[in-house]
mmCIF file of C-alpha atoms in Angstrom:
data_model
loop_
_atom_site.group_PDB
_atom_site.id
_atom_site.type_symbol
_atom_site.label_atom_id
_atom_site.label_comp_id
_atom_site.label_asym_id
_atom_site.label_seq_id
_atom_site.Cartn_x
_atom_site.Cartn_y
_atom_site.Cartn_z
ATOM 1 C CA UNK S 253 43.256 4.072 -11.104
ATOM 2 C CA UNK S 254 44.150 6.169 -14.090
ATOM 3 C CA UNK S 255 43.915 10.002 -13.593
ATOM 4 C CA UNK S 256 41.200 10.260 -16.363
ATOM 5 C CA UNK S 257 39.058 7.584 -14.568
ATOM 6 C CA UNK S 258 39.649 9.423 -11.248
ATOM 7 C CA UNK S 259 38.613 12.750 -12.744
ATOM 8 C CA UNK S 260 35.449 11.303 -14.400
ATOM 9 C CA UNK S 261 34.303 9.747 -11.116
ATOM 10 C CA UNK S 262 34.880 13.098 -9.211
ATOM 11 C CA UNK S 263 32.807 14.839 -11.959
ATOM 12 C CA UNK S 264 30.063 12.297 -11.857
ATOM 13 C CA UNK S 265 29.813 12.581 -8.071
ATOM 14 C CA UNK S 266 29.712 16.350 -8.271
ATOM 15 C CA UNK S 267 26.932 16.060 -10.789
ATOM 16 C CA UNK S 268 24.978 13.658 -8.518
ATOM 17 C CA UNK S 269 25.506 16.170 -5.648
ATOM 18 C CA UNK S 270 24.074 19.014 -7.733
ATOM 19 C CA UNK S 271 21.136 16.891 -8.832
ATOM 20 C CA UNK S 272 20.472 16.087 -5.109
ATOM 21 C CA UNK S 273 20.512 19.775 -4.208
ATOM 22 C CA UNK S 274 17.882 20.484 -6.835
ATOM 23 C CA UNK S 275 15.600 17.439 -5.650
ATOM 24 C CA UNK S 276 15.717 17.872 -1.863
ATOM 25 C CA UNK S 277 12.391 18.961 -0.683
ATOM 26 C CA UNK S 278 10.968 18.435 -4.167
ATOM 27 C CA UNK S 279 7.249 17.586 -3.657
ATOM 28 C CA UNK S 280 4.569 16.456 -6.217
ATOM 29 C CA UNK S 281 4.072 18.205 -9.359
ATOM 30 C CA UNK S 282 0.803 19.695 -10.280
ATOM 31 C CA UNK S 283 0.236 16.907 -12.856
ATOM 32 C CA UNK S 284 0.965 14.277 -10.009
ATOM 33 C CA UNK S 285 -1.391 16.043 -7.564
ATOM 34 C CA UNK S 286 -4.242 16.062 -10.299
ATOM 35 C CA UNK S 287 -4.151 12.326 -10.058
ATOM 36 C CA UNK S 288 -5.573 12.424 -6.586
ATOM 37 C CA UNK S 289 -9.012 12.640 -8.085
ATOM 38 C CA UNK S 290 -8.836 9.050 -9.092
ATOM 39 C CA UNK S 291 -8.291 7.838 -5.487
ATOM 40 C CA UNK S 292 -10.930 7.829 -2.684
ATOM 41 C CA UNK S 293 -10.417 9.877 0.301
ATOM 42 C CA UNK S 294 -10.335 8.703 3.913
ATOM 43 C CA UNK S 295 -14.027 9.816 4.569
ATOM 44 C CA UNK S 296 -15.282 7.774 1.631
ATOM 45 C CA UNK S 297 -14.214 4.399 3.259
ATOM 46 C CA UNK S 298 -17.809 3.287 3.568
ATOM 47 C CA UNK S 299 -18.454 3.555 -0.071
ATOM 48 C CA UNK S 300 -15.286 1.661 -0.840
ATOM 49 C CA UNK S 301 -16.662 -1.542 0.662
ATOM 50 C CA UNK S 302 -20.001 -1.296 -1.055
ATOM 51 C CA UNK S 303 -18.638 -2.452 -4.277
ATOM 52 C CA UNK S 304 -16.359 -5.093 -2.966
ATOM 53 C CA UNK S 305 -17.120 -8.570 -4.202
ATOM 54 C CA UNK S 306 -17.025 -11.028 -1.325
ATOM 55 C CA UNK S 307 -14.894 -14.186 -2.072
ATOM 56 C CA UNK S 308 -13.459 -17.199 -0.263
ATOM 57 C CA UNK S 309 -11.918 -17.186 2.435
ATOM 58 C CA UNK S 310 -13.482 -13.864 3.517
ATOM 59 C CA UNK S 311 -15.296 -13.824 6.800
ATOM 60 C CA UNK S 312 -18.743 -12.204 7.276
ATOM 61 C CA UNK S 313 -20.079 -10.821 10.555
ATOM 62 C CA UNK S 314 -23.896 -10.708 10.867
ATOM 63 C CA UNK S 315 -25.968 -8.302 13.065
ATOM 64 C CA UNK S 316 -29.700 -9.319 13.060
ATOM 65 C CA UNK S 317 -31.140 -8.527 16.524
ATOM 66 C CA UNK S 318 -34.637 -9.919 15.504
ATOM 67 C CA UNK S 319 -33.181 -13.214 14.374
ATOM 68 C CA UNK S 320 -31.090 -14.630 17.383
ATOM 69 C CA UNK S 321 -30.075 -17.775 15.445
ATOM 70 C CA UNK S 322 -27.815 -15.613 13.259
ATOM 71 C CA UNK S 323 -27.311 -12.600 15.303
ATOM 72 C CA UNK S 324 -23.566 -12.035 15.964
ATOM 73 C CA UNK S 325 -22.756 -14.954 13.708
ATOM 74 C CA UNK S 326 -19.216 -14.899 12.322
ATOM 75 C CA UNK S 327 -18.669 -17.240 9.341
ATOM 76 C CA UNK S 328 -16.007 -17.918 6.783
ATOM 77 C CA UNK S 329 -16.992 -18.149 3.032
ATOM 78 C CA UNK S 330 -16.419 -21.747 1.916
ATOM 79 C CA UNK S 331 -14.336 -22.592 -1.164
ATOM 80 C CA UNK S 332 -17.746 -23.237 -2.892
ATOM 81 C CA UNK S 333 -18.834 -19.623 -2.183
ATOM 82 C CA UNK S 334 -21.282 -20.379 0.502
ATOM 83 C CA UNK S 335 -21.750 -19.671 4.196
ATOM 84 C CA UNK S 336 -23.436 -21.977 6.543
ATOM 85 C CA UNK S 337 -26.043 -20.297 8.817
ATOM 86 C CA UNK S 338 -28.279 -21.652 11.460
ATOM 87 C CA UNK S 339 -31.909 -21.462 10.444
ATOM 88 C CA UNK S 340 -31.071 -20.507 6.834
ATOM 89 C CA UNK S 341 -28.530 -23.351 6.076
ATOM 90 C CA UNK S 342 -26.172 -22.780 3.101
ATOM 91 C CA UNK S 343 -26.373 -19.412 1.408
ATOM 92 C CA UNK S 344 -24.382 -18.440 -1.688
ATOM 93 C CA UNK S 345 -22.632 -15.119 -1.169
ATOM 94 C CA UNK S 346 -19.530 -15.092 -3.360
ATOM 95 C CA UNK S 347 -19.451 -12.260 -5.813
ATOM 96 C CA UNK S 348 -22.038 -10.110 -3.862
ATOM 97 C CA UNK S 349 -21.313 -6.875 -2.126
ATOM 98 C CA UNK S 350 -22.037 -6.607 1.675
ATOM 99 C CA UNK S 351 -25.142 -4.590 0.866
ATOM 100 C CA UNK S 352 -26.350 -7.344 -1.517
ATOM 101 C CA UNK S 353 -25.806 -10.017 1.222
ATOM 102 C CA UNK S 354 -27.743 -7.932 3.632
ATOM 103 C CA UNK S 355 -30.745 -7.662 1.204
ATOM 104 C CA UNK S 356 -30.478 -11.448 0.477
ATOM 105 C CA UNK S 357 -30.494 -12.460 4.179
ATOM 106 C CA UNK S 358 -33.174 -9.991 4.944
ATOM 107 C CA UNK S 359 -35.380 -11.692 2.092
ATOM 108 C CA UNK S 360 -34.678 -15.245 3.520
ATOM 109 C CA UNK S 361 -35.508 -14.249 7.106
ATOM 110 C CA UNK S 362 -38.956 -12.906 5.977
ATOM 111 C CA UNK S 363 -40.157 -16.536 6.113
ATOM 112 C CA UNK S 364 -39.367 -16.623 9.894
ATOM 113 C CA UNK S 365 -39.337 -13.041 11.157
ATOM 114 C CA UNK S 366 -41.305 -10.060 9.836
ATOM 115 C CA UNK S 367 -39.392 -6.833 9.490
ATOM 116 C CA UNK S 368 -35.925 -8.335 10.415
ATOM 117 C CA UNK S 369 -33.097 -5.971 9.844
ATOM 118 C CA UNK S 370 -29.644 -7.360 8.841
ATOM 119 C CA UNK S 371 -26.267 -5.592 8.944
ATOM 120 C CA UNK S 372 -23.174 -7.406 7.355
ATOM 121 C CA UNK S 373 -19.485 -6.580 7.923
ATOM 122 C CA UNK S 374 -16.558 -8.310 6.182
ATOM 123 C CA UNK S 375 -13.194 -9.258 7.332
ATOM 124 C CA UNK S 376 -11.373 -9.181 4.105
ATOM 125 C CA UNK S 377 -9.139 -12.248 3.533
ATOM 126 C CA UNK S 378 -9.131 -12.586 -0.280
ATOM 127 C CA UNK S 379 -7.901 -9.234 -1.371
ATOM 128 C CA UNK S 380 -4.519 -7.561 -0.778
ATOM 129 C CA UNK S 381 -2.616 -4.367 -1.305
ATOM 130 C CA UNK S 382 1.178 -3.964 -1.457
ATOM 131 C CA UNK S 383 4.059 -1.882 0.193
ATOM 132 C CA UNK S 384 7.326 -1.486 -1.393
ATOM 133 C CA UNK S 385 10.488 0.407 -0.938
ATOM 134 C CA UNK S 386 12.113 2.066 2.194
ATOM 135 C CA UNK S 387 9.898 0.468 4.853
ATOM 136 C CA UNK S 388 10.766 -1.724 7.729
ATOM 137 C CA UNK S 389 7.706 -3.852 7.173
ATOM 138 C CA UNK S 390 6.998 -4.001 3.409
ATOM 139 C CA UNK S 391 5.164 -6.658 1.527
ATOM 140 C CA UNK S 392 1.500 -7.882 0.846
ATOM 141 C CA UNK S 393 -1.024 -6.505 3.374
ATOM 142 C CA UNK S 394 -4.697 -7.612 3.775
ATOM 143 C CA UNK S 395 -7.192 -5.174 2.398
ATOM 144 C CA UNK S 396 -9.879 -4.178 5.009
ATOM 145 C CA UNK S 397 -11.663 -1.394 3.224
ATOM 146 C CA UNK S 398 -10.531 1.090 5.809
ATOM 147 C CA UNK S 399 -6.860 1.394 5.004
ATOM 148 C CA UNK S 400 -5.653 5.023 4.643
ATOM 149 C CA UNK S 401 -2.245 5.940 3.398
ATOM 150 C CA UNK S 402 -1.176 7.422 6.744
ATOM 151 C CA UNK S 403 -2.396 4.266 8.605
ATOM 152 C CA UNK S 404 -0.516 1.963 6.191
ATOM 153 C CA UNK S 405 2.636 3.983 6.469
ATOM 154 C CA UNK S 406 2.453 4.076 10.348
ATOM 155 C CA UNK S 407 2.290 0.376 10.215
ATOM 156 C CA UNK S 408 4.919 -0.215 7.579
ATOM 157 C CA UNK S 409 7.244 2.279 9.244
ATOM 158 C CA UNK S 410 9.420 4.033 6.633
ATOM 159 C CA UNK S 411 13.137 3.872 7.257
ATOM 160 C CA UNK S 412 15.455 6.880 7.852
ATOM 161 C CA UNK S 413 16.471 6.656 4.253
ATOM 162 C CA UNK S 414 12.917 7.212 2.982
ATOM 163 C CA UNK S 415 11.706 10.213 0.975
ATOM 164 C CA UNK S 416 8.590 11.432 2.761
ATOM 165 C CA UNK S 417 8.015 14.368 0.262
ATOM 166 C CA UNK S 418 7.371 11.825 -2.502
ATOM 167 C CA UNK S 419 5.428 8.715 -1.531
ATOM 168 C CA UNK S 420 3.968 7.060 -4.628
ATOM 169 C CA UNK S 421 0.511 5.541 -4.674
ATOM 170 C CA UNK S 422 -0.174 3.415 -7.709
ATOM 171 C CA UNK S 423 -3.419 2.003 -8.950
ATOM 172 C CA UNK S 424 -2.431 -0.632 -11.453
ATOM 173 C CA UNK S 425 -4.602 -1.892 -14.360
ATOM 174 C CA UNK S 426 -4.362 -3.852 -17.618
ATOM 175 C CA UNK S 427 -6.384 -0.957 -19.029
ATOM 176 C CA UNK S 428 -4.179 2.118 -19.730
ATOM 177 C CA UNK S 429 -7.159 4.399 -19.029
ATOM 178 C CA UNK S 430 -7.523 2.966 -15.653
ATOM 179 C CA UNK S 431 -3.989 3.242 -14.493
ATOM 180 C CA UNK S 432 -3.216 6.052 -12.099
ATOM 181 C CA UNK S 433 -0.157 7.196 -10.153
ATOM 182 C CA UNK S 434 -0.240 10.016 -7.681
ATOM 183 C CA UNK S 435 2.556 11.290 -5.459
ATOM 184 C CA UNK S 436 1.965 12.381 -1.756
ATOM 185 C CA UNK S 437 4.044 14.830 0.211
ATOM 186 C CA UNK S 438 3.688 13.084 3.676
ATOM 187 C CA UNK S 439 5.932 15.560 5.332
ATOM 188 C CA UNK S 440 3.845 18.512 4.099
ATOM 189 C CA UNK S 441 0.682 16.642 5.294
ATOM 190 C CA UNK S 442 2.051 16.414 8.754
ATOM 191 C CA UNK S 443 3.292 20.022 8.853
ATOM 192 C CA UNK S 444 0.050 21.613 7.613
ATOM 193 C CA UNK S 445 -2.569 19.132 8.835
ATOM 194 C CA UNK S 446 -4.074 19.051 5.286
ATOM 195 C CA UNK S 447 -5.233 15.523 4.898
ATOM 196 C CA UNK S 448 -6.701 15.827 1.483
ATOM 197 C CA UNK S 449 -4.107 13.491 0.121
ATOM 198 C CA UNK S 450 -4.628 10.968 2.743
ATOM 199 C CA UNK S 451 -6.103 8.603 0.223
ATOM 200 C CA UNK S 452 -7.968 5.337 0.835
ATOM 201 C CA UNK S 453 -5.914 2.309 -0.365
ATOM 202 C CA UNK S 454 -7.962 -0.155 -2.249
ATOM 203 C CA UNK S 455 -7.370 -3.847 -3.202
ATOM 204 C CA UNK S 456 -4.371 -4.246 -5.547
ATOM 205 C CA UNK S 457 -3.028 -0.774 -4.916
ATOM 206 C CA UNK S 458 0.661 -0.216 -4.576
ATOM 207 C CA UNK S 459 2.351 2.078 -2.036
ATOM 208 C CA UNK S 460 6.005 2.783 -2.913
ATOM 209 C CA UNK S 461 8.336 4.669 -0.628
ATOM 210 C CA UNK S 462 11.507 5.700 -2.506
ATOM 211 C CA UNK S 463 15.024 6.347 -1.268
ATOM 212 C CA UNK S 464 15.608 10.057 -0.464
ATOM 213 C CA UNK S 465 17.957 11.851 -2.995
ATOM 214 C CA UNK S 466 20.898 11.951 -0.495
ATOM 215 C CA UNK S 467 20.507 8.070 0.132
ATOM 216 C CA UNK S 468 20.241 7.465 -3.596
ATOM 217 C CA UNK S 469 23.476 9.415 -4.196
ATOM 218 C CA UNK S 470 25.162 7.394 -1.406
ATOM 219 C CA UNK S 471 24.112 4.094 -3.155
ATOM 220 C CA UNK S 472 25.076 5.390 -6.517
ATOM 221 C CA UNK S 473 28.561 6.393 -5.257
ATOM 222 C CA UNK S 474 29.012 3.148 -3.342
ATOM 223 C CA UNK S 475 28.177 1.265 -6.614
ATOM 224 C CA UNK S 476 30.648 3.682 -8.531
ATOM 225 C CA UNK S 477 33.494 3.152 -6.128
ATOM 226 C CA UNK S 478 32.945 -0.614 -5.296
ATOM 227 C CA UNK S 479 35.240 -1.789 -8.090
ATOM 228 C CA UNK S 480 38.066 0.272 -6.510
ATOM 229 C CA UNK S 481 37.814 -1.473 -3.150
ATOM 230 C CA UNK S 482 39.502 -4.683 -4.181
ATOM 231 C CA UNK S 483 42.357 -2.725 -5.812
ATOM 232 C CA UNK S 484 42.962 -0.758 -2.553
ATOM 233 C CA UNK S 485 42.810 -4.040 -0.592
ATOM 234 C CA UNK S 486 45.150 -5.817 -2.879
ATOM 235 C CA UNK S 487 47.637 -2.910 -2.790
ATOM 236 C CA UNK S 488 47.479 -2.752 1.058
ATOM 237 C CA UNK S 489 48.055 -6.450 1.197
ATOM 238 C CA UNK S 490 51.069 -6.249 -1.091
ATOM 239 C CA UNK S 491 52.606 -3.429 0.987
ATOM 240 C CA UNK S 492 52.096 -5.449 4.106
ATOM 241 C CA UNK S 493 53.896 -8.431 2.536
ATOM 242 C CA UNK S 494 56.759 -6.468 1.338
ATOM 243 C CA UNK S 495 57.011 -4.414 4.614
ATOM 244 C CA UNK S 496 56.255 -1.183 2.750
#
């Protein structure tokens, strides 16, 4: 390696280290924190499911104590958008919210039971959210309507190279006005107990756990020095062959 190249790589490495020192412990900016208003909080989990549109192959669970034929029924939504229920036969539910299905079933039961009350829960099989980055278990995850950021990360298990001070939560959209990105300082949340940033993750949301600055520098330096390794190996081999 020529001296000039060596000096340039050393200077680049020093610049990276200086950058790291300025970034370590760097949490969300005020602008990033302001984006939290577009994400539901953990205590709003019930309202999150109210607007959910049921779709195949979701599973609905029905509680109707006054109607034993369908009480405790657990049925999957068929590809045609219907569920097959004793007494009521096929009922079309695709595109409805759980509340709307409750109202529909209550109305249909009026023919058989006066004053019947129906409660519907959903096992979400048709919607997903996604975990990327420094996690042992990244990838698509089934949306349940009760997925908080802390619960998701506890299951995904960030690696030791993760940056807990800057966890990204992304709400993607084709509409620029509906796209939102916030950054959560998970370490601060654990240290202070302030769960205001423990947002509710909704369908299609993305959780991204980045590399911490030190790890990022390590990767950058490895990539920087990688071309040098074959040269070192070749030189060592030549010395071995020459007995030097």
